[in-house]
GROMACS .gro file of C-alpha atoms in nm:
model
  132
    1UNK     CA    1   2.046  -0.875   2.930
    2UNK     CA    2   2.398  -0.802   2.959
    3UNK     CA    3   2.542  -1.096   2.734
    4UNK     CA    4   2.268  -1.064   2.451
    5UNK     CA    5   2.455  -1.111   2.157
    6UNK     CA    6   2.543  -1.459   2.259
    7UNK     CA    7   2.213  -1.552   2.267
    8UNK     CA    8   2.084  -1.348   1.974
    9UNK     CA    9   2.406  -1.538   1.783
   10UNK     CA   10   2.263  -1.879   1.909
   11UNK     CA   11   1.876  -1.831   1.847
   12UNK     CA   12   1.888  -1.592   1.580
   13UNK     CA   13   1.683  -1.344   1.784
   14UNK     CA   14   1.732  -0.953   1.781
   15UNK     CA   15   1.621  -0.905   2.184
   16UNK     CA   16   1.746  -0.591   2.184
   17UNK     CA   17   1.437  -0.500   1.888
   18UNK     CA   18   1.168  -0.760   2.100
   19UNK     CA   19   1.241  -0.531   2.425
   20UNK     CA   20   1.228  -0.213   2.248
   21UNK     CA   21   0.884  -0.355   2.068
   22UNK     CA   22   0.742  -0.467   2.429
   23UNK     CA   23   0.834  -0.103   2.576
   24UNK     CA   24   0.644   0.010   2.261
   25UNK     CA   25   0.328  -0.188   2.381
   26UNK     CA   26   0.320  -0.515   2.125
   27UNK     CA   27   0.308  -0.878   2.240
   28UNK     CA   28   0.611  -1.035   2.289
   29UNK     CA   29   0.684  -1.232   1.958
   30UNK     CA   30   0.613  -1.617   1.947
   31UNK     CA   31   1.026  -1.647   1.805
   32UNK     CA   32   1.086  -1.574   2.188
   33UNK     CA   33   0.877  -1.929   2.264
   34UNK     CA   34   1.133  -2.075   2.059
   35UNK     CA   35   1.474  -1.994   2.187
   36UNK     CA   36   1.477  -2.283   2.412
   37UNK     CA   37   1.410  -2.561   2.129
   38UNK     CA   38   1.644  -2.412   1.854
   39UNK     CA   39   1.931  -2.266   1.969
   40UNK     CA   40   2.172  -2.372   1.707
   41UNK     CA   41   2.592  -2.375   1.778
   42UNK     CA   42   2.824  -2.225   2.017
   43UNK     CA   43   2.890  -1.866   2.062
   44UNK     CA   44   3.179  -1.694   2.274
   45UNK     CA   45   3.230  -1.303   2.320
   46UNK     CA   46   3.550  -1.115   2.406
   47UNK     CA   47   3.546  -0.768   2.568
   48UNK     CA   48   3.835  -0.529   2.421
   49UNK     CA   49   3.913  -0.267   2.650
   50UNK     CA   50   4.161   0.058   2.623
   51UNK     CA   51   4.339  -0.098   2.900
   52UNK     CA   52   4.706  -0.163   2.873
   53UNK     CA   53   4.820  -0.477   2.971
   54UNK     CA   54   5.175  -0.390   3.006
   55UNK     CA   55   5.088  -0.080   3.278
   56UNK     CA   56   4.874  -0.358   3.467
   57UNK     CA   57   4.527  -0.299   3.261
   58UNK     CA   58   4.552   0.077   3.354
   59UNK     CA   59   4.298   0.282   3.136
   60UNK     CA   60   4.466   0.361   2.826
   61UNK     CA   61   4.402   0.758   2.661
   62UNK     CA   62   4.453   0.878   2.329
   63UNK     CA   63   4.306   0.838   1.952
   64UNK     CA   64   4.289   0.567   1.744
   65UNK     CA   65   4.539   0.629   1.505
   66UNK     CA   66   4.430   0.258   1.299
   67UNK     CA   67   4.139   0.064   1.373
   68UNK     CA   68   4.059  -0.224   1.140
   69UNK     CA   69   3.763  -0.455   1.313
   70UNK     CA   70   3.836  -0.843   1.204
   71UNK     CA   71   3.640  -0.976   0.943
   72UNK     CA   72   3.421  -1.286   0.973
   73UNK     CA   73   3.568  -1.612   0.864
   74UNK     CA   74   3.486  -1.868   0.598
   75UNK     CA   75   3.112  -1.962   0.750
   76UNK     CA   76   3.194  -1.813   1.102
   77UNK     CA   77   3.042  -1.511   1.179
   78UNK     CA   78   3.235  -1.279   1.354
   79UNK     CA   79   3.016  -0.982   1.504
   80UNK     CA   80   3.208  -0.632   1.636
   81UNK     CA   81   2.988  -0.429   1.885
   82UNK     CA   82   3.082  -0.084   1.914
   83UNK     CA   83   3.067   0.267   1.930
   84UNK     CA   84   3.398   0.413   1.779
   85UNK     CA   85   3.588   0.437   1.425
   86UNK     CA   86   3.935   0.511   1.340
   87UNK     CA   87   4.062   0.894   1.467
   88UNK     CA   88   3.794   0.810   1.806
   89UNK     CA   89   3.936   0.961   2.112
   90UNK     CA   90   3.961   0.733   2.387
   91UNK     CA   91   3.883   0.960   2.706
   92UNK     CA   92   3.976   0.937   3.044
   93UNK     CA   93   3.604   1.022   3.118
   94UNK     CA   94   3.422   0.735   2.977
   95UNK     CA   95   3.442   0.352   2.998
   96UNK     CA   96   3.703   0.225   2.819
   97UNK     CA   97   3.551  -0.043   2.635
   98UNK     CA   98   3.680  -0.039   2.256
   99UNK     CA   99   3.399  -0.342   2.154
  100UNK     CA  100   3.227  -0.660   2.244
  101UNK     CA  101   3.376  -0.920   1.985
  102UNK     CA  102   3.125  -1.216   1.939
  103UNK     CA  103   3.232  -1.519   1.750
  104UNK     CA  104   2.944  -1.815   1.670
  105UNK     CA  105   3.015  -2.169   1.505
  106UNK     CA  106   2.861  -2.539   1.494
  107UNK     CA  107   3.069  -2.663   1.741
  108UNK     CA  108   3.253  -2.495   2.052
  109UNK     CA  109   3.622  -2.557   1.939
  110UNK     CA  110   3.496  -2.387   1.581
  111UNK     CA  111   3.366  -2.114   1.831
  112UNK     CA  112   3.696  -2.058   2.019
  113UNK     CA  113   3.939  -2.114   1.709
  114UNK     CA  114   3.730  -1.824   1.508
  115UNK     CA  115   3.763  -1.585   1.822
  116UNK     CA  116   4.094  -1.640   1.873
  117UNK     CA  117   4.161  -1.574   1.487
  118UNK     CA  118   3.936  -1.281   1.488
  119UNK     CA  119   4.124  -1.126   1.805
  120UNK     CA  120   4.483  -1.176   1.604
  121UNK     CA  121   4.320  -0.990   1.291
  122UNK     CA  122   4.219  -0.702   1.510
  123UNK     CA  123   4.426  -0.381   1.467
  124UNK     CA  124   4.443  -0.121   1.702
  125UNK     CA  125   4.679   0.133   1.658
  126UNK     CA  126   4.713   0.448   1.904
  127UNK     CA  127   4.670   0.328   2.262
  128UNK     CA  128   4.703   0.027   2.469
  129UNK     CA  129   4.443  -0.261   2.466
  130UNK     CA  130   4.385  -0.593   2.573
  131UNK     CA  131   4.371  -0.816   2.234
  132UNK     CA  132   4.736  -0.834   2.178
   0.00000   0.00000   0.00000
């Protein structure tokens, strides 16, 4: 599932661990039965790509000269899915994704106000990007 962490925000289930533990051979876990009757807030997830926005979302190269992932807000969550640190090269030969950002709250305003104050926390020094 492409969009997992909004659902594993929303249910509280790791699918990522209950496909890896199906591949493995075990029965699919009975918290699976019980996504559809619990699923508890709002979540909302922002892709942040190495794509600058002023060069019309061209790929942007170089290395991350500051990276400093938002932290999560007073009750709100705030999950940062990715694969790179501060002094990461962003290559021209790979996907420029920098993270999936992945906010969750009670209600859907809480949702969007904590992703939009988690994307104006993000720092990204060192190449273009699409959060500013």
């Amino acid at each position: 599932q492409v969009e997992h962490p909004i659902t594993e925000m929303v249910s509280g289930v790791d699918l990522v661990e209950q496909m890896i533990r199906v591949a493995a051979g075990e029965e699919l876990s009975p918290e699976i039965a019980r996504l559809a009757s619990e699923i508890k807030g709002w979540a909302f997830e922002s892709r942040v790509y190495a794509e600058d926005p002023i060069r019309g979302f061209l790929p942007s190269t170089g290395c991350l000269h500051m990276y400093r992932e938002p932290p999560s807000g007073e009750g709100t969550p705030v999950r940062v899915d990715t694969g790179i640190t501060e002094g990461s090269e962003i290559s021209m030969f790979y996907d420029p994704l920098i993270c999936k950002l992945v906010t969750h709250s009670d209600t859907r305003q809480a949702a969007i106000d904590a992703m939009v104050d988690a994307l104006d926390r993000y720092v990204i020094r060192g190449v273009g990007h699409n959060a500013n």
